[in-house]
PDB file of C-alpha atoms and ligand atoms in Angstrom:
ATOM      1  CA  MET A   1     -24.056  23.953   5.903  1.00 53.00           C
ATOM      2  CA  GLU A   2     -22.439  25.933   3.133  1.00 46.00           C
ATOM      3  CA  SER A   3     -20.482  24.466   0.662  1.00 44.00           C
ATOM      4  CA  THR A   4     -18.928  27.340  -1.379  1.00 44.00           C
ATOM      5  CA  GLU A   5     -16.309  28.313   0.031  1.00 49.00           C
ATOM      6  CA  SER A   6     -13.063  28.100   2.963  1.00 47.00           C
ATOM      7  CA  GLY A   7     -11.951  29.324   5.461  1.00 46.00           C
ATOM      8  CA  PRO A   8      -8.741  29.302   7.363  1.00 53.00           C
ATOM      9  CA  GLU A   9     -11.155  29.534  10.768  1.00 81.00           C
ATOM     10  CA  TYR A  10     -12.255  26.473   9.727  1.00 92.00           C
ATOM     11  CA  ALA A  11     -10.484  23.158  10.841  1.00 95.00           C
ATOM     12  CA  ARG A  12     -10.019  19.898   8.357  1.00 95.00           C
ATOM     13  CA  VAL A  13     -12.013  17.254   9.286  1.00 97.00           C
ATOM     14  CA  THR A  14     -12.045  13.949   7.292  1.00 95.00           C
ATOM     15  CA  VAL A  15     -13.754  10.662   7.393  1.00 94.00           C
ATOM     16  CA  ARG A  16     -10.333   9.135   8.410  1.00 93.00           C
ATOM     17  CA  GLN A  17     -10.504  11.452  11.600  1.00 96.00           C
ATOM     18  CA  LEU A  18     -14.702  10.719  12.031  1.00 97.00           C
ATOM     19  CA  ALA A  19     -14.339   7.245  11.835  1.00 94.00           C
ATOM     20  CA  ARG A  20     -11.456   6.312  13.996  1.00 94.00           C
ATOM     21  CA  ALA A  21     -10.718   9.964  16.536  1.00 96.00           C
ATOM     22  CA  GLU A  22     -10.141   7.097  20.341  1.00 95.00           C
ATOM     23  CA  SER A  23      -7.524   5.321  18.206  1.00 94.00           C
ATOM     24  CA  THR A  24      -5.348   7.830  15.896  1.00 96.00           C
ATOM     25  CA  CYS A  25      -2.357   8.824  17.644  1.00 96.00           C
ATOM     26  CA  PRO A  26      -3.603  12.125  19.336  1.00 97.00           C
ATOM     27  CA  ARG A  27      -0.230  14.611  17.017  1.00 96.00           C
ATOM     28  CA  ARG A  28      -0.839  12.780  13.535  1.00 95.00           C
ATOM     29  CA  LEU A  29      -5.024  13.512  14.448  1.00 97.00           C
ATOM     30  CA  ASP A  30      -4.377  16.844  15.882  1.00 96.00           C
ATOM     31  CA  LEU A  31      -1.845  18.149  13.015  1.00 95.00           C
ATOM     32  CA  ASP A  32      -3.961  16.700  10.050  1.00 94.00           C
ATOM     33  CA  HIS A  33      -7.132  19.138  12.699  1.00 96.00           C
ATOM     34  CA  GLN A  34      -5.718  21.193  11.840  1.00 93.00           C
ATOM     35  CA  ASP A  35      -4.609  21.462   7.997  1.00 90.00           C
ATOM     36  CA  THR A  36      -0.912  20.708   8.928  1.00 89.00           C
ATOM     37  CA  ARG A  37       1.397  20.473   5.694  1.00 81.00           C
ATOM     38  CA  ALA A  38       2.659  16.920   5.009  1.00 76.00           C
ATOM     39  CA  ASN A  39       3.607  14.584   3.090  1.00 70.00           C
ATOM     40  CA  ARG A  40       1.195  13.588   2.036  1.00 64.00           C
ATOM     41  CA  GLY A  41       1.638  10.018   0.070  1.00 61.00           C
ATOM     42  CA  ALA A  42      -1.572   8.885  -2.241  1.00 56.00           C
ATOM     43  CA  ASN A  43      -1.752   5.640  -2.124  1.00 65.00           C
ATOM     44  CA  ARG A  44      -2.438   3.044  -4.735  1.00 64.00           C
ATOM     45  CA  GLY A  45      -6.075   2.247  -3.861  1.00 71.00           C
ATOM     46  CA  PHE A  46      -6.866   6.043  -3.426  1.00 79.00           C
ATOM     47  CA  ARG A  47      -5.609   7.112  -6.398  1.00 84.00           C
ATOM     48  CA  VAL A  48      -7.058   4.286  -8.870  1.00 89.00           C
ATOM     49  CA  ARG A  49     -10.985   5.501  -6.861  1.00 90.00           C
ATOM     50  CA  ALA A  50     -10.301   9.299  -7.533  1.00 88.00           C
ATOM     51  CA  GLN A  51      -9.474   8.143 -11.226  1.00 92.00           C
ATOM     52  CA  ILE A  52     -12.596   5.517 -12.027  1.00 94.00           C
ATOM     53  CA  GLU A  53     -14.719   7.887  -9.862  1.00 92.00           C
ATOM     54  CA  ALA A  54     -13.706  10.812 -12.149  1.00 91.00           C
ATOM     55  CA  ASP A  55     -14.576   9.174 -15.229  1.00 95.00           C
ATOM     56  CA  ALA A  56     -18.479   7.727 -13.893  1.00 95.00           C
ATOM     57  CA  ARG A  57     -18.999  11.390 -13.194  1.00 93.00           C
ATOM     58  CA  LEU A  58     -18.320  12.361 -16.166  1.00 93.00           C
ATOM     59  CA  ALA A  59     -20.356   8.826 -18.007  1.00 95.00           C
ATOM     60  CA  HIS A  60     -23.095  11.010 -15.889  1.00 95.00           C
ATOM     61  CA  THR A  61     -23.315  13.697 -17.680  1.00 92.00           C
ATOM     62  CA  GLY A  62     -26.245  13.461 -18.934  1.00 89.00           C
ATOM     63  CA  PHE A  63     -29.607  10.217 -18.694  1.00 94.00           C
ATOM     64  CA  ARG A  64     -26.335   8.344 -20.083  1.00 91.00           C
ATOM     65  CA  ARG A  65     -25.666   4.493 -19.176  1.00 95.00           C
ATOM     66  CA  PRO A  66     -22.508   3.497 -18.508  1.00 96.00           C
ATOM     67  CA  ASP A  67     -19.713   2.039 -20.887  1.00 95.00           C
ATOM     68  CA  ALA A  68     -16.172   0.607 -21.186  1.00 95.00           C
ATOM     69  CA  ALA A  69     -15.965   3.503 -23.978  1.00 95.00           C
ATOM     70  CA  HIS A  70     -15.686   6.153 -20.720  1.00 95.00           C
ATOM     71  CA  PHE A  71     -13.451   4.596 -18.332  1.00 95.00           C
ATOM     72  CA  ARG A  72     -10.041   4.728 -19.646  1.00 93.00           C
ATOM     73  CA  ALA A  73      -7.023   4.946 -17.170  1.00 89.00           C
ATOM     74  CA  THR A  74      -4.163   7.755 -17.450  1.00 87.00           C
ATOM     75  CA  ASP A  75      -1.008   7.519 -18.507  1.00 85.00           C
ATOM     76  CA  ASP A  76       0.131   8.113 -14.507  1.00 85.00           C
ATOM     77  CA  LEU A  77      -1.006   5.202 -12.713  1.00 86.00           C
ATOM     78  CA  PHE A  78       2.318   3.106 -12.657  1.00 87.00           C
ATOM     79  CA  PRO A  79       1.211  -0.616 -14.264  1.00 88.00           C
ATOM     80  CA  GLU A  80       0.392  -2.595 -11.498  1.00 88.00           C
ATOM     81  CA  GLU A  81      -2.159   0.975 -10.557  1.00 89.00           C
ATOM     82  CA  ARG A  82      -3.672   0.104 -14.472  1.00 92.00           C
ATOM     83  CA  GLN A  83      -4.907  -3.693 -14.168  1.00 93.00           C
ATOM     84  CA  VAL A  84      -6.516  -2.428 -10.730  1.00 92.00           C
ATOM     85  CA  TYR A  85      -8.615   0.268 -12.121  1.00 94.00           C
ATOM     86  CA  GLU A  86      -9.262  -2.005 -15.590  1.00 95.00           C
ATOM     87  CA  THR A  87     -10.856  -4.104 -13.590  1.00 95.00           C
ATOM     88  CA  ALA A  88     -12.690  -1.320 -11.121  1.00 95.00           C
ATOM     89  CA  ALA A  89     -14.161  -0.204 -14.479  1.00 96.00           C
ATOM     90  CA  ARG A  90     -15.259  -3.445 -16.031  1.00 97.00           C
ATOM     91  CA  TRP A  91     -16.467  -4.168 -12.279  1.00 97.00           C
ATOM     92  CA  TYR A  92     -18.361  -0.480 -11.991  1.00 97.00           C
ATOM     93  CA  VAL A  93     -19.982  -1.202 -16.175  1.00 97.00           C
ATOM     94  CA  ALA A  94     -21.009  -4.510 -15.059  1.00 97.00           C
ATOM     95  CA  LEU A  95     -22.865  -3.422 -11.412  1.00 97.00           C
ATOM     96  CA  PHE A  96     -24.008  -0.183 -13.441  1.00 97.00           C
ATOM     97  CA  GLY A  97     -24.298  -0.200 -17.048  1.00 96.00           C
ATOM     98  CA  ASP A  98     -28.334  -1.426 -17.561  1.00 95.00           C
ATOM     99  CA  GLU A  99     -29.558   1.972 -16.495  1.00 93.00           C
ATOM    100  CA  PRO A 100     -29.010   5.243 -17.241  1.00 96.00           C
ATOM    101  CA  MET A 101     -28.218   7.959 -14.683  1.00 96.00           C
ATOM    102  CA  ALA A 102     -27.424  11.053 -14.230  1.00 96.00           C
ATOM    103  CA  VAL A 103     -25.168  13.262 -11.497  1.00 95.00           C
ATOM    104  CA  ALA A 104     -27.394  15.227  -9.617  1.00 94.00           C
ATOM    105  CA  ASP A 105     -25.633  17.486  -6.837  1.00 87.00           C
ATOM    106  CA  ILE A 106     -23.628  19.483  -9.846  1.00 81.00           C
ATOM    107  CA  ASP A 107     -23.106  22.482  -7.668  1.00 76.00           C
ATOM    108  CA  THR A 108     -21.121  20.182  -4.818  1.00 77.00           C
ATOM    109  CA  HIS A 109     -18.170  21.151  -4.243  1.00 75.00           C
ATOM    110  CA  GLU A 110     -15.782  18.415  -5.323  1.00 75.00           C
ATOM    111  CA  PHE A 111     -13.296  18.415  -2.331  1.00 85.00           C
ATOM    112  CA  GLU A 112     -14.857  20.369   0.416  1.00 92.00           C
ATOM    113  CA  THR A 113     -18.585  21.245   2.515  1.00 94.00           C
ATOM    114  CA  ILE A 114     -18.686  23.449   5.170  1.00 94.00           C
ATOM    115  CA  ALA A 115     -20.725  22.760   7.858  1.00 94.00           C
ATOM    116  CA  ARG A 116     -21.291  25.871   9.523  1.00 92.00           C
ATOM    117  CA  ARG A 117     -23.088  25.504  12.176  1.00 92.00           C
ATOM    118  CA  THR A 118     -19.644  22.806  14.036  1.00 94.00           C
ATOM    119  CA  GLY A 119     -17.605  25.599  12.560  1.00 94.00           C
ATOM    120  CA  VAL A 120     -15.368  22.557  10.291  1.00 96.00           C
ATOM    121  CA  ARG A 121     -14.722  21.593   6.994  1.00 96.00           C
ATOM    122  CA  LEU A 122     -15.670  18.583   5.881  1.00 96.00           C
ATOM    123  CA  VAL A 123     -12.595  17.368   3.675  1.00 95.00           C
ATOM    124  CA  GLY A 124     -12.654  14.701   1.108  1.00 90.00           C
ATOM    125  CA  GLY A 125     -14.326  13.121  -2.017  1.00 84.00           C
ATOM    126  CA  ALA A 126     -17.935  11.425  -1.595  1.00 89.00           C
ATOM    127  CA  GLY A 127     -18.827   9.356  -4.261  1.00 93.00           C
ATOM    128  CA  LEU A 128     -21.164  10.242  -6.911  1.00 95.00           C
ATOM    129  CA  ALA A 129     -24.779  11.261  -6.676  1.00 96.00           C
ATOM    130  CA  LEU A 130     -27.737   9.946  -8.895  1.00 97.00           C
ATOM    131  CA  GLU A 131     -30.757  10.179  -9.899  1.00 97.00           C
ATOM    132  CA  ALA A 132     -32.699   8.721 -12.076  1.00 97.00           C
ATOM    133  CA  PRO A 133     -35.515   9.600 -15.310  1.00 95.00           C
ATOM    134  CA  GLU A 134     -37.975   9.497 -12.818  1.00 95.00           C
ATOM    135  CA  GLY A 135     -36.709  11.377 -10.460  1.00 95.00           C
ATOM    136  CA  ARG A 136     -35.377   7.853  -8.574  1.00 96.00           C
ATOM    137  CA  ARG A 137     -32.071   9.482  -6.081  1.00 97.00           C
ATOM    138  CA  GLU A 138     -28.789   7.315  -5.580  1.00 98.00           C
ATOM    139  CA  LEU A 139     -25.558   7.706  -3.704  1.00 97.00           C
ATOM    140  CA  ARG A 140     -22.876   5.945  -4.707  1.00 97.00           C
ATOM    141  CA  MET A 141     -20.412   5.133  -2.503  1.00 95.00           C
ATOM    142  CA  LEU A 142     -16.515   2.560  -4.634  1.00 94.00           C
ATOM    143  CA  SER A 143     -14.243   1.313  -3.002  1.00 92.00           C
ATOM    144  CA  ILE A 144     -11.237  -0.461  -3.919  1.00 91.00           C
ATOM    145  CA  GLY A 145     -11.283  -3.707  -1.404  1.00 87.00           C
ATOM    146  CA  ASP A 146     -13.465  -2.491   0.651  1.00 81.00           C
ATOM    147  CA  ARG A 147     -13.884  -5.166   3.479  1.00 76.00           C
ATOM    148  CA  SER A 148     -15.778  -3.309   5.719  1.00 75.00           C
ATOM    149  CA  THR A 149     -18.956  -5.411   7.238  1.00 75.00           C
ATOM    150  CA  GLU A 150     -20.485  -2.174   8.589  1.00 79.00           C
ATOM    151  CA  GLU A 151     -24.179  -1.862   8.367  1.00 88.00           C
ATOM    152  CA  LEU A 152     -24.530   1.090   5.569  1.00 91.00           C
ATOM    153  CA  LEU A 153     -26.504   3.235   6.626  1.00 93.00           C
ATOM    154  CA  ASP A 154     -24.038   3.762  10.510  1.00 93.00           C
ATOM    155  CA  SER A 155     -20.433   4.253   8.430  1.00 94.00           C
ATOM    156  CA  ALA A 156     -19.012   6.790   8.615  1.00 95.00           C
ATOM    157  CA  SER A 157     -18.006   7.110   4.790  1.00 94.00           C
ATOM    158  CA  VAL A 158     -21.723   6.736   4.291  1.00 96.00           C
ATOM    159  CA  ARG A 159     -22.409   9.624   6.850  1.00 97.00           C
ATOM    160  CA  PHE A 160     -19.573  12.165   5.995  1.00 97.00           C
ATOM    161  CA  ALA A 161     -20.913  11.934   2.345  1.00 96.00           C
ATOM    162  CA  LEU A 162     -24.674  12.791   2.902  1.00 97.00           C
ATOM    163  CA  LEU A 163     -23.449  15.550   5.086  1.00 97.00           C
ATOM    164  CA  ARG A 164     -21.412  16.706   1.881  1.00 96.00           C
ATOM    165  CA  ARG A 165     -24.510  17.205   0.497  1.00 96.00           C
ATOM    166  CA  PRO A 166     -26.939  18.800   2.449  1.00 95.00           C
ATOM    167  CA  ASP A 167     -28.727  20.273  -0.549  1.00 94.00           C
ATOM    168  CA  TRP A 168     -29.058  17.612  -1.643  1.00 96.00           C
ATOM    169  CA  THR A 169     -29.916  15.486   0.774  1.00 97.00           C
ATOM    170  CA  ARG A 170     -32.307  16.370   2.365  1.00 97.00           C
ATOM    171  CA  LEU A 171     -34.373  16.370  -0.960  1.00 96.00           C
ATOM    172  CA  GLY A 172     -36.355  13.360   0.983  1.00 97.00           C
ATOM    173  CA  PRO A 173     -35.906   8.936  -0.393  1.00 98.00           C
ATOM    174  CA  LEU A 174     -33.317   8.017  -1.661  1.00 98.00           C
ATOM    175  CA  ARG A 175     -30.610   4.607  -1.431  1.00 98.00           C
ATOM    176  CA  VAL A 176     -27.446   4.278  -0.823  1.00 97.00           C
ATOM    177  CA  VAL A 177     -25.496   2.351  -2.385  1.00 97.00           C
ATOM    178  CA  ARG A 178     -21.794   0.869  -2.331  1.00 95.00           C
ATOM    179  CA  ALA A 179     -19.790  -0.930  -4.653  1.00 95.00           C
ATOM    180  CA  ASP A 180     -17.255  -2.924  -4.270  1.00 94.00           C
ATOM    181  CA  LEU A 181     -14.817  -2.509  -8.048  1.00 94.00           C
ATOM    182  CA  LEU A 182     -12.024  -5.244  -6.977  1.00 92.00           C
ATOM    183  CA  GLY A 183     -14.828  -7.928  -5.258  1.00 91.00           C
ATOM    184  CA  GLY A 184     -17.156  -6.999  -8.149  1.00 94.00           C
ATOM    185  CA  TRP A 185     -20.120  -6.810  -4.970  1.00 93.00           C
ATOM    186  CA  ALA A 186     -22.696  -4.367  -4.273  1.00 94.00           C
ATOM    187  CA  VAL A 187     -25.296  -3.313  -0.928  1.00 94.00           C
ATOM    188  CA  ALA A 188     -27.354  -0.864  -1.072  1.00 96.00           C
ATOM    189  CA  ALA A 189     -29.440   0.422   1.841  1.00 96.00           C
ATOM    190  CA  ASP A 190     -33.311   2.653   1.165  1.00 97.00           C
ATOM    191  CA  THR A 191     -33.482   5.596   3.519  1.00 97.00           C
ATOM    192  CA  ASP A 192     -34.779   9.447   3.681  1.00 98.00           C
ATOM    193  CA  GLY A 193     -32.298  11.878   3.686  1.00 98.00           C
ATOM    194  CA  ALA A 194     -34.548  14.857   5.067  1.00 98.00           C
ATOM    195  CA  GLU A 195     -35.929  12.501   8.038  1.00 98.00           C
ATOM    196  CA  LEU A 196     -32.473  10.961   8.371  1.00 97.00           C
ATOM    197  CA  TRP A 197     -30.427  15.068   9.103  1.00 97.00           C
ATOM    198  CA  PRO A 198     -31.212  16.172  12.035  1.00 97.00           C
ATOM    199  CA  ASP A 199     -29.318  11.970  13.057  1.00 97.00           C
ATOM    200  CA  LEU A 200     -26.532  12.969  10.855  1.00 97.00           C
ATOM    201  CA  ARG A 201     -26.027  16.922  12.115  1.00 97.00           C
ATOM    202  CA  GLU A 202     -25.908  15.338  15.584  1.00 97.00           C
ATOM    203  CA  TRP A 203     -23.645  12.501  14.613  1.00 98.00           C
ATOM    204  CA  LEU A 204     -21.048  15.314  13.455  1.00 98.00           C
ATOM    205  CA  GLN A 205     -21.384  17.155  16.103  1.00 97.00           C
ATOM    206  CA  ASP A 206     -20.639  14.839  18.514  1.00 98.00           C
ATOM    207  CA  ARG A 207     -17.711  13.040  16.670  1.00 98.00           C
ATOM    208  CA  VAL A 208     -16.257  16.305  16.466  1.00 98.00           C
ATOM    209  CA  SER A 209     -15.890  16.519  19.770  1.00 98.00           C
ATOM    210  CA  VAL A 210     -14.492  13.474  20.532  1.00 98.00           C
ATOM    211  CA  ILE A 211     -12.069  14.341  17.635  1.00 98.00           C
ATOM    212  CA  ARG A 212     -11.156  17.741  19.380  1.00 97.00           C
ATOM    213  CA  ALA A 213     -11.035  15.481  22.592  1.00 98.00           C
ATOM    214  CA  HIS A 214      -8.616  13.313  21.232  1.00 97.00           C
ATOM    215  CA  ALA A 215      -6.657  15.203  19.208  1.00 98.00           C
ATOM    216  CA  ASP A 216      -3.550  16.872  20.789  1.00 97.00           C
ATOM    217  CA  LYS A 217       0.320  17.130  18.977  1.00 96.00           C
ATOM    218  CA  ARG A 218       2.053  16.998  22.402  1.00 96.00           C
ATOM    219  CA  ARG A 219       1.042  13.716  22.729  1.00 96.00           C
ATOM    220  CA  PRO A 220       2.389  11.099  19.995  1.00 96.00           C
ATOM    221  CA  ARG A 221       1.861   7.828  20.359  1.00 96.00           C
ATOM    222  CA  ALA A 222       3.703   5.762  18.393  1.00 95.00           C
ATOM    223  CA  GLY A 223       2.372   2.432  16.697  1.00 93.00           C
ATOM    224  CA  TRP A 224       1.668   0.766  13.880  1.00 91.00           C
ATOM    225  CA  GLU A 225       0.780   3.452  12.088  1.00 90.00           C
ATOM    226  CA  CYS A 226       3.909   5.433  11.937  1.00 92.00           C
ATOM    227  CA  ALA A 227       4.853   3.141   9.272  1.00 88.00           C
ATOM    228  CA  ARG A 228       2.386   5.554   6.515  1.00 86.00           C
ATOM    229  CA  CYS A 229       1.827   8.532   8.920  1.00 91.00           C
ATOM    230  CA  PRO A 230       2.416  11.989   7.004  1.00 90.00           C
ATOM    231  CA  TYR A 231       4.398  13.561  10.287  1.00 92.00           C
ATOM    232  CA  ILE A 232       7.104  11.454  10.542  1.00 91.00           C
ATOM    233  CA  ALA A 233       8.859  13.979   9.682  1.00 89.00           C
ATOM    234  CA  GLY A 234      10.261  15.478  13.001  1.00 87.00           C
ATOM    235  CA  CYS A 235       7.874  12.948  15.140  1.00 92.00           C
ATOM    236  CA  ALA A 236       9.424  13.234  18.392  1.00 93.00           C
ATOM    237  CA  ALA A 237       8.168   9.423  19.091  1.00 92.00           C
ATOM    238  CA  LEU A 238      11.026   7.998  16.814  1.00 85.00           C
ATOM    239  CA  ARG A 239      14.170   9.680  17.663  1.00 76.00           C
TER     240      ARG A 239
HETATM  241  S1  SF4 B 301       5.121  10.110  13.519  1.00 71.37           S
HETATM  242 FE1  SF4 B 301       3.706   7.919  15.080  1.00 71.37          FE
HETATM  243  S2  SF4 B 301       4.016   8.881  16.220  1.00 71.37           S
HETATM  244 FE2  SF4 B 301       4.255  10.734  15.307  1.00 71.37          FE
HETATM  245  S3  SF4 B 301       2.962  11.137  14.204  1.00 71.37           S
HETATM  246 FE3  SF4 B 301       2.580   9.948  13.135  1.00 71.37          FE
HETATM  247  S4  SF4 B 301       1.079   8.184  13.909  1.00 71.37           S
HETATM  248 FE4  SF4 B 301       2.168   9.740  16.279  1.00 71.37          FE
END
């Protein structure tokens, strides 16, 4: 698995596809998997999380404790997004302000990793990979209003994040922390990335097979997801 180049021969795979292929409309899944141009309106939770994560990444340049001065909402956020951002920033500092940690995988591409063996590009943000001065490693997954009850190491987003940074993951023991910055809670689980790696790779292969089996742009299936579908324009199911 490599993380440095892109190419049109690699289909796009996201956390959403991996987690929900079976329940997604086959047309939407196919067009997304083939990276077809779409009207992608970024949702608000995503915009705030992306900004908090970017600011936290800067705060952890070198072994530093994050504090309030590291978090400043930018002008492109709407007023209600700024409120969410400010709450999320306060919780980030409250949950993680005691320990100096540094970003540990500066070579990981910001948006995508090529999984050459599986023939796909893993596209999307993947949390923060951090390291403490004494060498302890942590994958920090941030959310805004997460209600997931899934076991941490079983969740598609955690597996995706570990697969997005193969070199770092395979170094060995690490802690996975999921923190919700609206609810103000965090949960953690310890694992060994080197031992876990074969399972992660097999899981990816299986899930990509499911995506490929279900994706079919000739079979639109109208339902609740149409309202937020980026491929609604031109969809025959809604004519
Ligand atoms: S608009 Fe609805 S039916 Fe059409 S592709 Fe999107 S989700 Fe499927």
